CSV table of C-alpha atoms in Angstrom, one decimal:
chain,number,residue,atom,x,y,z
A,1,MET,CA,-2.4,-3.5,-40.2
A,2,ALA,CA,1.2,-2.3,-40.6
A,3,THR,CA,2.3,-0.4,-43.7
A,4,HIS,CA,5.3,-0.5,-45.5
A,5,SER,CA,6.3,2.7,-47.7
A,6,GLY,CA,9.6,2.1,-48.7
A,7,GLY,CA,12.8,2.2,-46.8
A,8,ALA,CA,14.1,-0.1,-44.1
A,9,ALA,CA,11.5,-1.9,-42.6
A,10,GLY,CA,12.2,-0.6,-39.1
A,11,GLY,CA,13.2,2.9,-39.7
A,12,THR,CA,14.9,4.1,-36.7
A,13,GLY,CA,14.4,0.9,-35.1
A,14,ARG,CA,11.9,2.2,-32.6
A,15,SER,CA,8.5,1.2,-32.0
A,16,SER,CA,5.8,3.7,-31.9
A,17,GLY,CA,3.5,1.6,-30.1
A,18,GLY,CA,1.6,-0.2,-33.0
A,19,SER,CA,2.2,-3.3,-34.4
A,20,SER,CA,5.6,-3.4,-36.0
A,21,HIS,CA,5.7,-7.0,-35.4
A,22,SER,CA,3.1,-7.6,-37.8
A,23,LEU,CA,5.4,-7.2,-40.5
A,24,VAL,CA,6.6,-10.9,-40.1
A,25,SER,CA,4.3,-13.4,-41.4
A,26,ARG,CA,2.3,-15.1,-38.6
A,27,SER,CA,2.7,-18.4,-40.4
A,28,ALA,CA,6.3,-17.5,-40.5
A,29,VAL,CA,6.2,-17.3,-36.9
A,30,ASN,CA,4.2,-20.3,-36.3
A,31,PHE,CA,6.9,-22.2,-38.5
A,32,VAL,CA,10.0,-21.2,-36.1
A,33,HIS,CA,7.9,-22.1,-33.3
A,34,GLN,CA,6.9,-25.4,-34.7
A,35,GLU,CA,10.7,-25.8,-35.8
A,36,LEU,CA,12.0,-24.8,-32.1
A,37,ILE,CA,9.9,-27.4,-30.6
A,38,SER,CA,10.9,-30.1,-33.1
A,39,PHE,CA,14.6,-29.2,-32.3
A,40,CYS,CA,14.0,-29.6,-28.6
A,41,ILE,CA,12.6,-32.8,-29.0
A,42,ALA,CA,15.0,-34.3,-31.3
A,43,SER,CA,17.9,-33.0,-29.0
A,44,ASN,CA,16.4,-35.2,-26.2
A,45,SER,CA,16.4,-38.2,-28.4
A,46,TRP,CA,12.5,-37.8,-28.1
A,47,ASP,CA,12.9,-38.4,-24.3
A,48,TYR,CA,9.5,-36.5,-23.0
A,49,GLU,CA,10.8,-35.6,-19.6
A,50,GLY,CA,14.0,-34.1,-21.2
A,51,SER,CA,12.0,-32.5,-23.9
A,52,LEU,CA,9.9,-30.5,-21.1
A,53,ALA,CA,13.2,-29.1,-19.6
A,54,THR,CA,14.9,-28.0,-22.7
A,55,VAL,CA,11.6,-26.5,-24.3
A,56,GLU,CA,11.3,-24.5,-20.9
A,57,ASP,CA,14.9,-23.6,-20.5
A,58,ALA,CA,14.9,-22.2,-24.2
A,59,ALA,CA,11.3,-20.4,-23.8
A,60,PHE,CA,12.5,-18.5,-20.7
A,61,PRO,CA,14.9,-16.1,-22.3
A,62,LEU,CA,12.8,-15.7,-25.3
A,63,GLY,CA,10.0,-14.5,-23.0
A,64,ALA,CA,12.4,-11.9,-21.1
A,65,LYS,CA,13.7,-10.7,-24.8
A,66,ILE,CA,10.0,-10.2,-25.8
A,67,VAL,CA,8.8,-8.1,-23.0
A,68,GLU,CA,11.9,-6.1,-23.0
A,69,ARG,CA,11.2,-5.1,-26.7
A,70,LEU,CA,7.6,-4.5,-26.0
A,71,THR,CA,8.2,-2.2,-22.7
A,72,LEU,CA,11.2,-0.6,-24.4
A,73,PHE,CA,9.5,2.8,-24.5
A,74,LYS,CA,7.0,2.4,-21.6
A,75,PRO,CA,7.0,3.3,-18.0
A,76,ARG,CA,7.8,0.7,-15.5
A,77,LEU,CA,4.4,-1.2,-14.3
A,78,PRO,CA,3.7,0.0,-10.6
A,79,ASP,CA,2.8,-3.6,-9.2
A,80,GLN,CA,2.6,-7.4,-10.0
A,81,LYS,CA,-1.3,-7.3,-10.9
A,82,ASN,CA,-0.3,-4.8,-13.9
A,83,CYS,CA,2.4,-7.1,-14.9
A,84,VAL,CA,0.0,-9.8,-15.1
A,85,LYS,CA,-2.6,-8.2,-16.9
A,86,PHE,CA,0.3,-6.8,-19.3
A,87,VAL,CA,1.0,-10.2,-20.0
A,88,CYS,CA,-2.4,-11.6,-20.7
A,89,LYS,CA,-3.0,-8.4,-22.9
A,90,ASP,CA,0.2,-6.7,-24.8
A,91,PHE,CA,2.2,-10.2,-24.5
A,92,TRP,CA,-0.1,-12.4,-25.4
A,93,ASN,CA,-1.3,-9.9,-28.1
A,94,TYR,CA,2.2,-10.2,-29.5
A,95,ILE,CA,2.6,-13.9,-29.6
A,96,PHE,CA,-1.2,-14.9,-30.8
A,97,ASN,CA,-2.6,-11.7,-32.1
A,98,LYS,CA,-5.3,-12.1,-29.3
A,99,ASN,CA,-5.7,-11.1,-25.9
A,100,ALA,CA,-6.0,-14.2,-23.0
A,101,ASP,CA,-9.5,-15.2,-22.7
A,102,GLN,CA,-9.5,-15.0,-18.9
A,103,LEU,CA,-7.3,-13.8,-15.9
A,104,GLN,CA,-8.1,-14.7,-12.4
A,105,THR,CA,-6.4,-14.9,-9.1
A,106,ASN,CA,-6.3,-18.2,-7.4
A,107,ARG,CA,-6.3,-16.7,-3.7
A,108,LYS,CA,-3.0,-18.6,-2.9
A,109,GLY,CA,-1.0,-15.9,-4.1
A,110,GLY,CA,-1.0,-16.6,-7.5
A,111,TYR,CA,-2.9,-16.2,-10.9
A,112,VAL,CA,-4.7,-18.4,-13.6
A,113,ILE,CA,-4.6,-17.5,-17.0
A,114,ARG,CA,-6.7,-19.3,-19.4
A,115,ASP,CA,-7.1,-19.2,-23.4
A,116,TYR,CA,-10.0,-21.3,-24.6
A,117,ALA,CA,-8.4,-21.6,-28.2
A,118,LEU,CA,-4.9,-21.9,-28.2
A,119,SER,CA,-3.9,-21.7,-31.8
A,120,TRP,CA,-0.8,-23.7,-31.2
A,121,PHE,CA,-3.2,-26.7,-30.1
A,122,GLN,CA,-5.2,-26.7,-33.1
A,123,PRO,CA,-3.0,-29.6,-34.9
A,124,PHE,CA,-3.7,-31.6,-31.4
A,125,SER,CA,-7.2,-30.6,-30.7
A,126,GLY,CA,-8.9,-33.0,-33.4
A,127,THR,CA,-7.2,-36.2,-32.3
A,128,VAL,CA,-10.0,-38.7,-31.3
A,129,ASP,CA,-7.4,-40.4,-28.7
A,130,PRO,CA,-5.1,-37.9,-27.5
A,131,GLU,CA,-2.8,-41.2,-26.3
A,132,ARG,CA,-2.7,-42.1,-29.7
A,133,ARG,CA,1.0,-41.4,-31.3
A,134,LEU,CA,0.9,-38.9,-34.3
A,135,PRO,CA,1.7,-40.4,-37.3
A,136,GLY,CA,5.5,-40.0,-37.9
A,137,MET,CA,5.9,-39.2,-34.2
A,138,GLN,CA,7.4,-41.1,-31.3
A,139,LEU,CA,5.4,-39.2,-28.8
A,140,THR,CA,1.7,-39.1,-28.0
A,141,ALA,CA,-0.7,-36.0,-28.7
A,142,SER,CA,-1.3,-35.2,-25.5
A,143,GLN,CA,2.5,-35.3,-24.7
A,144,HIS,CA,3.1,-33.0,-27.8
A,145,ALA,CA,0.5,-30.8,-26.4
A,146,HIS,CA,2.0,-30.6,-23.1
A,147,ILE,CA,5.3,-29.9,-24.8
A,148,HIS,CA,3.7,-26.7,-26.3
A,149,GLY,CA,2.2,-25.5,-23.0
A,150,THR,CA,5.4,-26.0,-21.4
A,151,PHE,CA,6.8,-23.7,-24.2
A,152,LEU,CA,4.4,-21.2,-23.1
A,153,ALA,CA,4.6,-21.4,-19.5
A,154,GLY,CA,8.5,-21.0,-20.0
A,155,LEU,CA,7.7,-17.7,-22.0
A,156,VAL,CA,5.1,-16.4,-19.5
A,157,ARG,CA,7.7,-17.1,-16.6
A,158,GLY,CA,10.3,-15.1,-18.6
A,159,ALA,CA,8.1,-12.4,-19.3
A,160,LEU,CA,7.2,-11.8,-15.7
A,161,THR,CA,10.6,-12.3,-14.4
A,162,SER,CA,11.8,-9.8,-16.7
A,163,LEU,CA,8.9,-7.4,-15.5
A,164,GLY,CA,10.1,-8.0,-11.9
A,165,VAL,CA,7.7,-10.7,-10.8
A,166,PRO,CA,9.5,-13.8,-9.8
A,167,CYS,CA,7.3,-16.8,-10.3
A,168,THR,CA,6.5,-20.4,-11.2
A,169,VAL,CA,4.4,-21.3,-14.2
A,170,VAL,CA,2.8,-24.7,-14.9
A,171,ALA,CA,0.6,-25.2,-17.9
A,172,ASP,CA,-2.3,-27.2,-17.5
A,173,CYS,CA,-3.2,-28.5,-21.2
A,174,THR,CA,-5.8,-31.6,-20.6
A,175,SER,CA,-8.9,-30.1,-22.6
A,176,LEU,CA,-7.5,-29.3,-25.9
A,177,PRO,CA,-7.2,-26.7,-27.5
A,178,SER,CA,-7.7,-24.8,-24.2
A,179,CYS,CA,-4.7,-23.9,-22.3
A,180,VAL,CA,-4.7,-23.1,-18.6
A,181,LEU,CA,-1.7,-21.6,-16.8
A,182,HIS,CA,-1.2,-21.5,-13.2
A,183,VAL,CA,1.2,-18.6,-12.2
A,184,LYS,CA,2.5,-19.0,-8.4
A,185,ILE,CA,4.3,-16.1,-6.8
A,186,PRO,CA,6.3,-16.5,-4.0
A,187,SER,CA,5.2,-14.3,-0.8
A,188,ALA,CA,7.4,-11.4,0.0
A,189,SER,CA,7.3,-12.2,3.5
A,190,GLY,CA,10.7,-13.5,3.5
A,191,GLY,CA,12.6,-9.9,3.6
A,192,GLY,CA,12.8,-6.5,1.9
A,193,GLY,CA,11.7,-5.6,-1.4
A,194,ALA,CA,13.7,-4.2,-4.4
């Protein structure tokens, strides 16, 4: 969609609300994502639990930086509901070129974000046995999918925290290629707000 008419790719470096991020090939973004996941797994000597923690820690600041870029020239979002909607629309679109499929409240002070066909899970969704080890891999297909889901949970937690909504985010990746994120926001009954 974005056009390039010569000169520097960013011009003034300002985003006019368009899709300047689309100047980077989607396949390049997917490659960098996959390499980051592979690095996190390998740096933990293929330890599943250690990989989950490393991936979440790597994703959190990345989610915060993406939101900072997306909101640079936008007014502050008024409340947590609008922040979560922003993540499901603008943030999700920035990462996946589509909106999240569904956003619900869970009546427990949190939200449920669903994506029924997460592109990161396509390599794992055709696997007949999710507990089977993938060729050349030391982890199972379901463990790899959970690591990717944890990365997404870290991105969303970083994004929402950057928007002023501290939360915990847990990924449910049991029915691939679907991903369900459970966003829990602590109650504000403990004191004054900002």
